[in-house]
Amino acid sequence: MLRISTITAAIALTALGVSGNVSAGSFGAGIENSQWYLSESVFDCTLSHDVPGYGKAIFQHRAGESLRFYLEPQLPMMKPGLASVSVEAPSWRPGARPMPVARVKVEESERPLSLGPRHTMQLVQGLLRGMAPTVTREAWYGPDPVRVRVSNINFANQYDGYRRCAGGLLPANYDQIKRSRIPFAVDSARLSQADRTLLDNIATYIQADPTVERIFVDGHTDRTGRRIHNRALSEERAEVVVEYLKARGVPEDMITSRAHGDRFPAGSRLSENRRTTIRLQRQGDRPELQQANGYGGSPSNG
């Protein structure tokens, strides 16, 4: 949470060159200092824009997700509540009517305002038409509203680079696949097409991210069978996942495979417990207890 006192805010805003009675006013880059920067990789494509005196306006597209927009201020200038987001004509194009986009909640965080994919694309289309997306919200420390205007100058060329970058993104990001689950039918260890797609995404990610150092694969069953049978079935379920990952290029020495039978149920429904779980561990991650409990359930030795 970003909380600072009024006095601290006044000093900080003065240091940034914002004059007056701690009211933030309007912020935006002019023709002479409007710059867009593209950061690109197979993991994400990010367009960032410096808003002098305020902070940054950012478009980010993570692998496996859609393009999103957010603000990243140097100080928490906007009061929490609903902000108005619109697309307006820049000062050198008078007469064009502003287009309302959304009313969006401002929160107390390092990224106080963010937009979903649909509204983000409305901002992009406005920028490509030579317009200026504008966020307006009551200020924390004064009577005047805070207005953050995003300049279209130099945007189009960098957006072309973003589109090329987006075409090369991985099919999923780390947060989406770091803990995954393969469900199984009764007494089965067969993979469905959806399971294969998930495992393909995991294998592709592992090969692209050198910080992934371990993959833990854990087989489980429900409690309807005899314990010795359940143990063998859970081993088979883990093994079919391991073999698939190996066939897709994941080194065998990165994989730790374990079979738990019915010892660690994930929930009360039998279908929740017929599963294999896959967990990725990056370099520097704090090792967890190596008991796979279905990610959320409590281990049980029953």
Tab-separated table of C-alpha atoms in Angstrom:
chain	number	residue	atom	x	y	z
A	1	MET	CA	0.000	0.000	0.000
A	2	LEU	CA	1.274	3.492	-0.844
A	3	ARG	CA	0.616	5.888	2.016
A	4	ILE	CA	2.531	9.128	2.601
A	5	SER	CA	1.667	12.192	4.650
A	6	THR	CA	0.454	15.440	3.124
A	7	ILE	CA	3.691	17.189	4.080
A	8	THR	CA	5.795	14.426	2.523
A	9	ALA	CA	3.677	14.601	-0.620
A	10	ALA	CA	4.119	18.365	-0.852
A	11	ILE	CA	7.898	18.093	-0.566
A	12	ALA	CA	8.053	15.272	-3.084
A	13	LEU	CA	5.812	17.026	-5.617
A	14	THR	CA	7.889	20.205	-5.288
A	15	ALA	CA	11.018	18.155	-5.986
A	16	LEU	CA	9.358	16.844	-9.145
A	17	GLY	CA	8.697	20.399	-10.276
A	18	VAL	CA	4.988	20.467	-9.517
A	19	SER	CA	4.134	23.832	-8.018
A	20	GLY	CA	1.124	25.063	-6.131
A	21	ASN	CA	-0.844	23.805	-3.134
A	22	VAL	CA	-0.017	20.112	-3.481
A	23	SER	CA	-2.618	19.784	-6.256
A	24	ALA	CA	-1.114	17.602	-8.938
A	25	GLY	CA	-2.772	19.258	-11.964
A	26	SER	CA	-2.236	17.990	-15.522
A	27	PHE	CA	0.609	15.801	-16.671
A	28	GLY	CA	1.641	14.877	-20.189
A	29	ALA	CA	4.567	14.852	-22.562
A	30	GLY	CA	4.838	17.518	-25.257
A	31	ILE	CA	6.014	17.156	-28.836
A	32	GLU	CA	9.606	17.771	-27.798
A	33	ASN	CA	9.795	15.082	-25.098
A	34	SER	CA	7.273	12.395	-26.054
A	35	GLN	CA	9.038	9.045	-26.163
A	36	TRP	CA	7.853	5.446	-26.311
A	37	TYR	CA	10.099	2.517	-25.444
A	38	LEU	CA	9.591	-1.114	-26.480
A	39	SER	CA	10.889	-3.968	-24.335
A	40	GLU	CA	10.529	-7.331	-26.063
A	41	SER	CA	11.132	-10.991	-25.287
A	42	VAL	CA	9.311	-14.305	-25.665
A	43	PHE	CA	7.925	-13.735	-22.156
A	44	ASP	CA	6.351	-10.296	-22.591
A	45	CYS	CA	6.165	-7.247	-24.854
A	46	THR	CA	5.982	-3.884	-23.085
A	47	LEU	CA	5.451	-0.370	-24.432
A	48	SER	CA	6.314	2.268	-21.823
A	49	HIS	CA	5.821	6.025	-22.018
A	50	ASP	CA	7.316	8.601	-19.662
A	51	VAL	CA	4.767	11.106	-18.366
A	52	PRO	CA	6.858	14.023	-17.010
A	53	GLY	CA	6.132	14.847	-13.393
A	54	TYR	CA	3.861	11.827	-12.949
A	55	GLY	CA	5.531	8.540	-13.798
A	56	LYS	CA	4.852	6.029	-16.577
A	57	ALA	CA	1.992	4.842	-18.755
A	58	ILE	CA	2.500	1.226	-19.808
A	59	PHE	CA	0.994	-1.241	-22.267
A	60	GLN	CA	2.029	-4.780	-21.400
A	61	HIS	CA	1.325	-8.076	-23.142
A	62	ARG	CA	2.432	-11.127	-21.170
A	63	ALA	CA	2.697	-14.530	-22.822
A	64	GLY	CA	-0.628	-16.355	-22.622
A	65	GLU	CA	-2.560	-13.162	-21.836
A	66	SER	CA	-3.946	-10.108	-23.642
A	67	LEU	CA	-2.601	-6.573	-23.931
A	68	ARG	CA	-3.324	-4.473	-20.839
A	69	PHE	CA	-2.754	-0.836	-19.843
A	70	TYR	CA	-1.769	0.543	-16.476
A	71	LEU	CA	-0.331	3.638	-14.813
A	72	GLU	CA	2.791	3.524	-12.671
A	73	PRO	CA	3.153	6.828	-10.766
A	74	GLN	CA	6.192	7.999	-8.857
A	75	LEU	CA	3.847	9.118	-6.073
A	76	PRO	CA	0.232	8.235	-5.175
A	77	MET	CA	-1.356	11.394	-6.560
A	78	MET	CA	-4.857	10.078	-7.333
A	79	LYS	CA	-7.370	9.565	-4.563
A	80	PRO	CA	-8.828	6.033	-4.488
A	81	GLY	CA	-12.183	5.834	-6.228
A	82	LEU	CA	-13.561	5.913	-9.763
A	83	ALA	CA	-11.446	7.622	-12.414
A	84	SER	CA	-12.658	8.743	-15.819
A	85	VAL	CA	-10.784	7.355	-18.822
A	86	SER	CA	-11.316	9.001	-22.218
A	87	VAL	CA	-9.639	9.540	-25.572
A	88	GLU	CA	-9.217	13.243	-26.307
A	89	ALA	CA	-7.748	15.378	-29.057
A	90	PRO	CA	-4.291	16.801	-28.318
A	91	SER	CA	-3.975	20.546	-27.919
A	92	TRP	CA	-2.875	21.030	-31.537
A	93	ARG	CA	-6.105	19.361	-32.824
A	94	PRO	CA	-8.900	21.517	-31.374
A	95	GLY	CA	-12.508	20.734	-32.107
A	96	ALA	CA	-12.444	16.923	-31.971
A	97	ARG	CA	-14.894	15.587	-29.410
A	98	PRO	CA	-13.528	13.403	-26.579
A	99	MET	CA	-14.629	9.761	-26.530
A	100	PRO	CA	-15.451	8.300	-23.098
A	101	VAL	CA	-13.861	4.871	-22.577
A	102	ALA	CA	-14.580	3.722	-19.020
A	103	ARG	CA	-14.955	4.530	-15.348
A	104	VAL	CA	-12.179	2.594	-13.635
A	105	LYS	CA	-11.345	2.083	-9.979
A	106	VAL	CA	-8.178	3.722	-8.643
A	107	GLU	CA	-6.565	1.692	-5.861
A	108	GLU	CA	-3.755	2.256	-3.385
A	109	SER	CA	-0.970	0.306	-5.037
A	110	GLU	CA	2.116	0.743	-7.177
A	111	ARG	CA	-0.187	0.381	-10.183
A	112	PRO	CA	-3.271	2.274	-9.030
A	113	LEU	CA	-5.158	2.031	-12.331
A	114	SER	CA	-5.267	-0.771	-14.883
A	115	LEU	CA	-7.522	-1.578	-17.827
A	116	GLY	CA	-8.664	-4.883	-19.257
A	117	PRO	CA	-8.069	-5.925	-22.882
A	118	ARG	CA	-11.180	-4.306	-24.444
A	119	HIS	CA	-10.636	-0.860	-22.959
A	120	THR	CA	-6.896	-1.120	-23.573
A	121	MET	CA	-7.494	-1.628	-27.287
A	122	GLN	CA	-9.739	1.452	-27.312
A	123	LEU	CA	-6.763	3.456	-26.038
A	124	VAL	CA	-4.501	1.905	-28.670
A	125	GLN	CA	-6.931	2.776	-31.468
A	126	GLY	CA	-7.158	6.321	-30.148
A	127	LEU	CA	-3.364	6.680	-30.141
A	128	LEU	CA	-3.143	5.334	-33.697
A	129	ARG	CA	-5.723	7.967	-34.744
A	130	GLY	CA	-3.560	10.723	-33.279
A	131	MET	CA	-5.610	11.146	-30.100
A	132	ALA	CA	-4.499	11.332	-26.457
A	133	PRO	CA	-5.848	8.872	-23.875
A	134	THR	CA	-6.535	10.780	-20.660
A	135	VAL	CA	-7.165	9.621	-17.092
A	136	THR	CA	-8.859	12.070	-14.713
A	137	ARG	CA	-9.333	11.560	-10.979
A	138	GLU	CA	-9.665	13.647	-7.821
A	139	ALA	CA	-6.279	14.374	-6.274
A	140	TRP	CA	-5.141	13.012	-2.926
A	141	TYR	CA	-3.729	16.301	-1.667
A	142	GLY	CA	-5.610	19.209	-3.193
A	143	PRO	CA	-8.850	20.477	-4.742
A	144	ASP	CA	-7.834	20.121	-8.397
A	145	PRO	CA	-8.182	16.847	-10.291
A	146	VAL	CA	-5.205	14.888	-11.532
A	147	ARG	CA	-5.163	14.585	-15.333
A	148	VAL	CA	-2.707	12.211	-16.971
A	149	ARG	CA	-2.507	12.516	-20.763
A	150	VAL	CA	-0.758	9.874	-22.850
A	151	SER	CA	0.915	11.271	-25.961
A	152	ASN	CA	0.517	9.678	-29.402
A	153	ILE	CA	3.783	11.170	-30.696
A	154	ASN	CA	6.218	8.369	-31.702
A	155	PHE	CA	3.685	5.694	-30.718
A	156	ALA	CA	2.845	4.194	-34.128
A	157	ASN	CA	6.360	3.002	-35.026
A	158	GLN	CA	6.895	1.357	-31.647
A	159	TYR	CA	3.448	-0.233	-31.845
A	160	ASP	CA	4.481	-1.932	-35.080
A	161	GLY	CA	7.423	-3.389	-33.177
A	162	TYR	CA	5.095	-4.527	-30.408
A	163	ARG	CA	2.905	-6.376	-32.917
A	164	ARG	CA	5.915	-8.272	-34.244
A	165	CYS	CA	6.953	-9.084	-30.675
A	166	ALA	CA	3.464	-10.297	-29.754
A	167	GLY	CA	3.562	-12.779	-32.636
A	168	GLY	CA	6.560	-14.494	-31.032
A	169	LEU	CA	5.303	-14.775	-27.456
A	170	LEU	CA	5.249	-18.139	-25.711
A	171	PRO	CA	1.804	-19.769	-25.416
A	172	ALA	CA	1.790	-19.385	-21.610
A	173	ASN	CA	3.574	-17.459	-18.867
A	174	TYR	CA	5.174	-18.782	-15.693
A	175	ASP	CA	2.277	-17.916	-13.413
A	176	GLN	CA	-0.094	-19.879	-15.639
A	177	ILE	CA	1.912	-23.123	-15.678
A	178	LYS	CA	4.101	-23.129	-12.555
A	179	ARG	CA	1.482	-25.289	-10.801
A	180	SER	CA	-0.535	-27.458	-13.153
A	181	ARG	CA	-2.864	-30.413	-12.838
A	182	ILE	CA	-3.692	-33.265	-15.204
A	183	PRO	CA	-7.038	-34.935	-14.346
A	184	PHE	CA	-7.719	-38.610	-15.078
A	185	ALA	CA	-10.768	-40.773	-15.579
A	186	VAL	CA	-11.499	-43.690	-13.248
A	187	ASP	CA	-8.679	-46.263	-13.265
A	188	SER	CA	-7.058	-44.488	-16.240
A	189	ALA	CA	-3.632	-43.069	-17.014
A	190	ARG	CA	-4.446	-41.797	-20.512
A	191	LEU	CA	-3.795	-38.206	-21.560
A	192	SER	CA	-6.477	-36.217	-23.368
A	193	GLN	CA	-5.763	-33.740	-26.156
A	194	ALA	CA	-6.231	-30.881	-23.675
A	195	ASP	CA	-3.661	-32.526	-21.387
A	196	ARG	CA	-1.177	-32.784	-24.252
A	197	THR	CA	-1.675	-29.125	-25.111
A	198	LEU	CA	-0.982	-28.135	-21.509
A	199	LEU	CA	2.143	-30.303	-21.381
A	200	ASP	CA	3.309	-28.865	-24.717
A	201	ASN	CA	3.010	-25.365	-23.216
A	202	ILE	CA	4.928	-26.430	-20.119
A	203	ALA	CA	7.713	-28.028	-22.161
A	204	THR	CA	7.971	-24.966	-24.424
A	205	TYR	CA	8.219	-22.663	-21.435
A	206	ILE	CA	10.868	-24.785	-19.688
A	207	GLN	CA	13.053	-24.773	-22.782
A	208	ALA	CA	12.777	-20.966	-23.064
A	209	ASP	CA	13.421	-20.078	-19.407
A	210	PRO	CA	16.901	-21.084	-18.187
A	211	THR	CA	15.977	-20.161	-14.595
A	212	VAL	CA	13.690	-23.223	-14.298
A	213	GLU	CA	15.855	-25.851	-12.608
A	214	ARG	CA	13.452	-28.520	-11.337
A	215	ILE	CA	10.127	-30.051	-12.359
A	216	PHE	CA	8.221	-32.061	-9.748
A	217	VAL	CA	5.688	-34.553	-11.112
A	218	ASP	CA	3.393	-36.226	-8.565
A	219	GLY	CA	0.859	-38.957	-9.285
A	220	HIS	CA	-2.298	-39.443	-7.177
A	221	THR	CA	-5.448	-41.553	-7.061
A	222	ASP	CA	-8.763	-41.530	-5.245
A	223	ARG	CA	-9.481	-44.044	-2.457
A	224	THR	CA	-11.843	-46.397	-4.236
A	225	GLY	CA	-9.287	-49.114	-4.984
A	226	ARG	CA	-6.945	-51.235	-2.926
A	227	ARG	CA	-3.905	-49.382	-1.667
A	228	ILE	CA	-1.378	-51.477	-3.592
A	229	HIS	CA	-3.346	-50.915	-6.824
A	230	ASN	CA	-3.656	-47.191	-6.140
A	231	ARG	CA	0.078	-46.917	-5.592
A	232	ALA	CA	0.801	-48.573	-8.942
A	233	LEU	CA	-1.820	-46.464	-10.713
A	234	SER	CA	-0.436	-43.223	-9.294
A	235	GLU	CA	3.015	-44.237	-10.482
A	236	GLU	CA	1.660	-44.895	-13.958
A	237	ARG	CA	-0.063	-41.495	-13.991
A	238	ALA	CA	3.155	-39.738	-13.020
A	239	GLU	CA	5.168	-41.731	-15.554
A	240	VAL	CA	2.918	-40.928	-18.514
A	241	VAL	CA	3.442	-37.212	-17.821
A	242	VAL	CA	7.207	-37.626	-17.391
A	243	GLU	CA	7.523	-39.550	-20.648
A	244	TYR	CA	5.520	-36.925	-22.515
A	245	LEU	CA	7.700	-34.089	-21.194
A	246	LYS	CA	10.870	-35.991	-22.090
A	247	ALA	CA	9.550	-36.608	-25.610
A	248	ARG	CA	9.061	-32.837	-25.928
A	249	GLY	CA	12.681	-32.135	-25.039
A	250	VAL	CA	12.648	-31.640	-21.258
A	251	PRO	CA	15.885	-33.121	-19.814
A	252	GLU	CA	15.240	-36.162	-17.657
A	253	ASP	CA	17.667	-34.996	-14.973
A	254	MET	CA	15.455	-31.941	-14.293
A	255	ILE	CA	12.438	-34.079	-13.412
A	256	THR	CA	11.611	-35.536	-10.012
A	257	SER	CA	8.771	-38.054	-10.239
A	258	ARG	CA	6.845	-39.448	-7.256
A	259	ALA	CA	3.830	-41.689	-6.740
A	260	HIS	CA	1.594	-41.113	-3.703
A	261	GLY	CA	-1.348	-43.442	-4.272
A	262	ASP	CA	-4.340	-42.127	-2.310
A	263	ARG	CA	-2.374	-40.608	0.574
A	264	PHE	CA	-2.871	-36.925	-0.227
A	265	PRO	CA	-6.458	-36.200	-1.305
A	266	ALA	CA	-7.016	-32.747	-2.795
A	267	GLY	CA	-10.718	-32.594	-1.908
A	268	SER	CA	-13.837	-34.477	-0.967
A	269	ARG	CA	-14.872	-35.331	-4.529
A	270	LEU	CA	-13.260	-38.427	-6.040
A	271	SER	CA	-12.642	-36.665	-9.357
A	272	GLU	CA	-10.460	-34.060	-7.611
A	273	ASN	CA	-8.068	-36.762	-6.437
A	274	ARG	CA	-7.471	-38.621	-9.707
A	275	ARG	CA	-4.653	-36.419	-10.915
A	276	THR	CA	-1.009	-35.769	-11.643
A	277	THR	CA	0.393	-32.419	-10.539
A	278	ILE	CA	3.331	-30.608	-12.118
A	279	ARG	CA	5.266	-27.932	-10.248
A	280	LEU	CA	8.118	-25.856	-11.652
A	281	GLN	CA	10.911	-24.506	-9.461
A	282	ARG	CA	13.083	-21.609	-10.534
A	283	GLN	CA	16.594	-20.818	-9.377
A	284	GLY	CA	16.421	-18.958	-6.090
A	285	ASP	CA	12.931	-20.171	-5.231
A	286	ARG	CA	12.595	-21.214	-1.622
A	287	PRO	CA	12.237	-25.002	-1.634
A	288	GLU	CA	8.893	-26.179	-0.339
A	289	LEU	CA	8.124	-29.355	1.517
A	290	GLN	CA	8.165	-31.996	-1.147
A	291	GLN	CA	4.739	-33.373	-0.348
A	292	ALA	CA	2.338	-32.854	-3.220
A	293	ASN	CA	-1.098	-32.252	-1.790
A	294	GLY	CA	-2.913	-31.067	-4.874
A	295	TYR	CA	-2.064	-27.382	-4.282
A	296	GLY	CA	-4.508	-26.264	-1.736
A	297	GLY	CA	-5.630	-29.343	0.129
A	298	SER	CA	-4.155	-30.589	3.374
A	299	PRO	CA	-1.846	-33.582	3.300
A	300	SER	CA	-3.430	-36.642	4.807
A	301	ASN	CA	-1.932	-39.941	5.836
A	302	GLY	CA	-5.290	-41.722	6.142
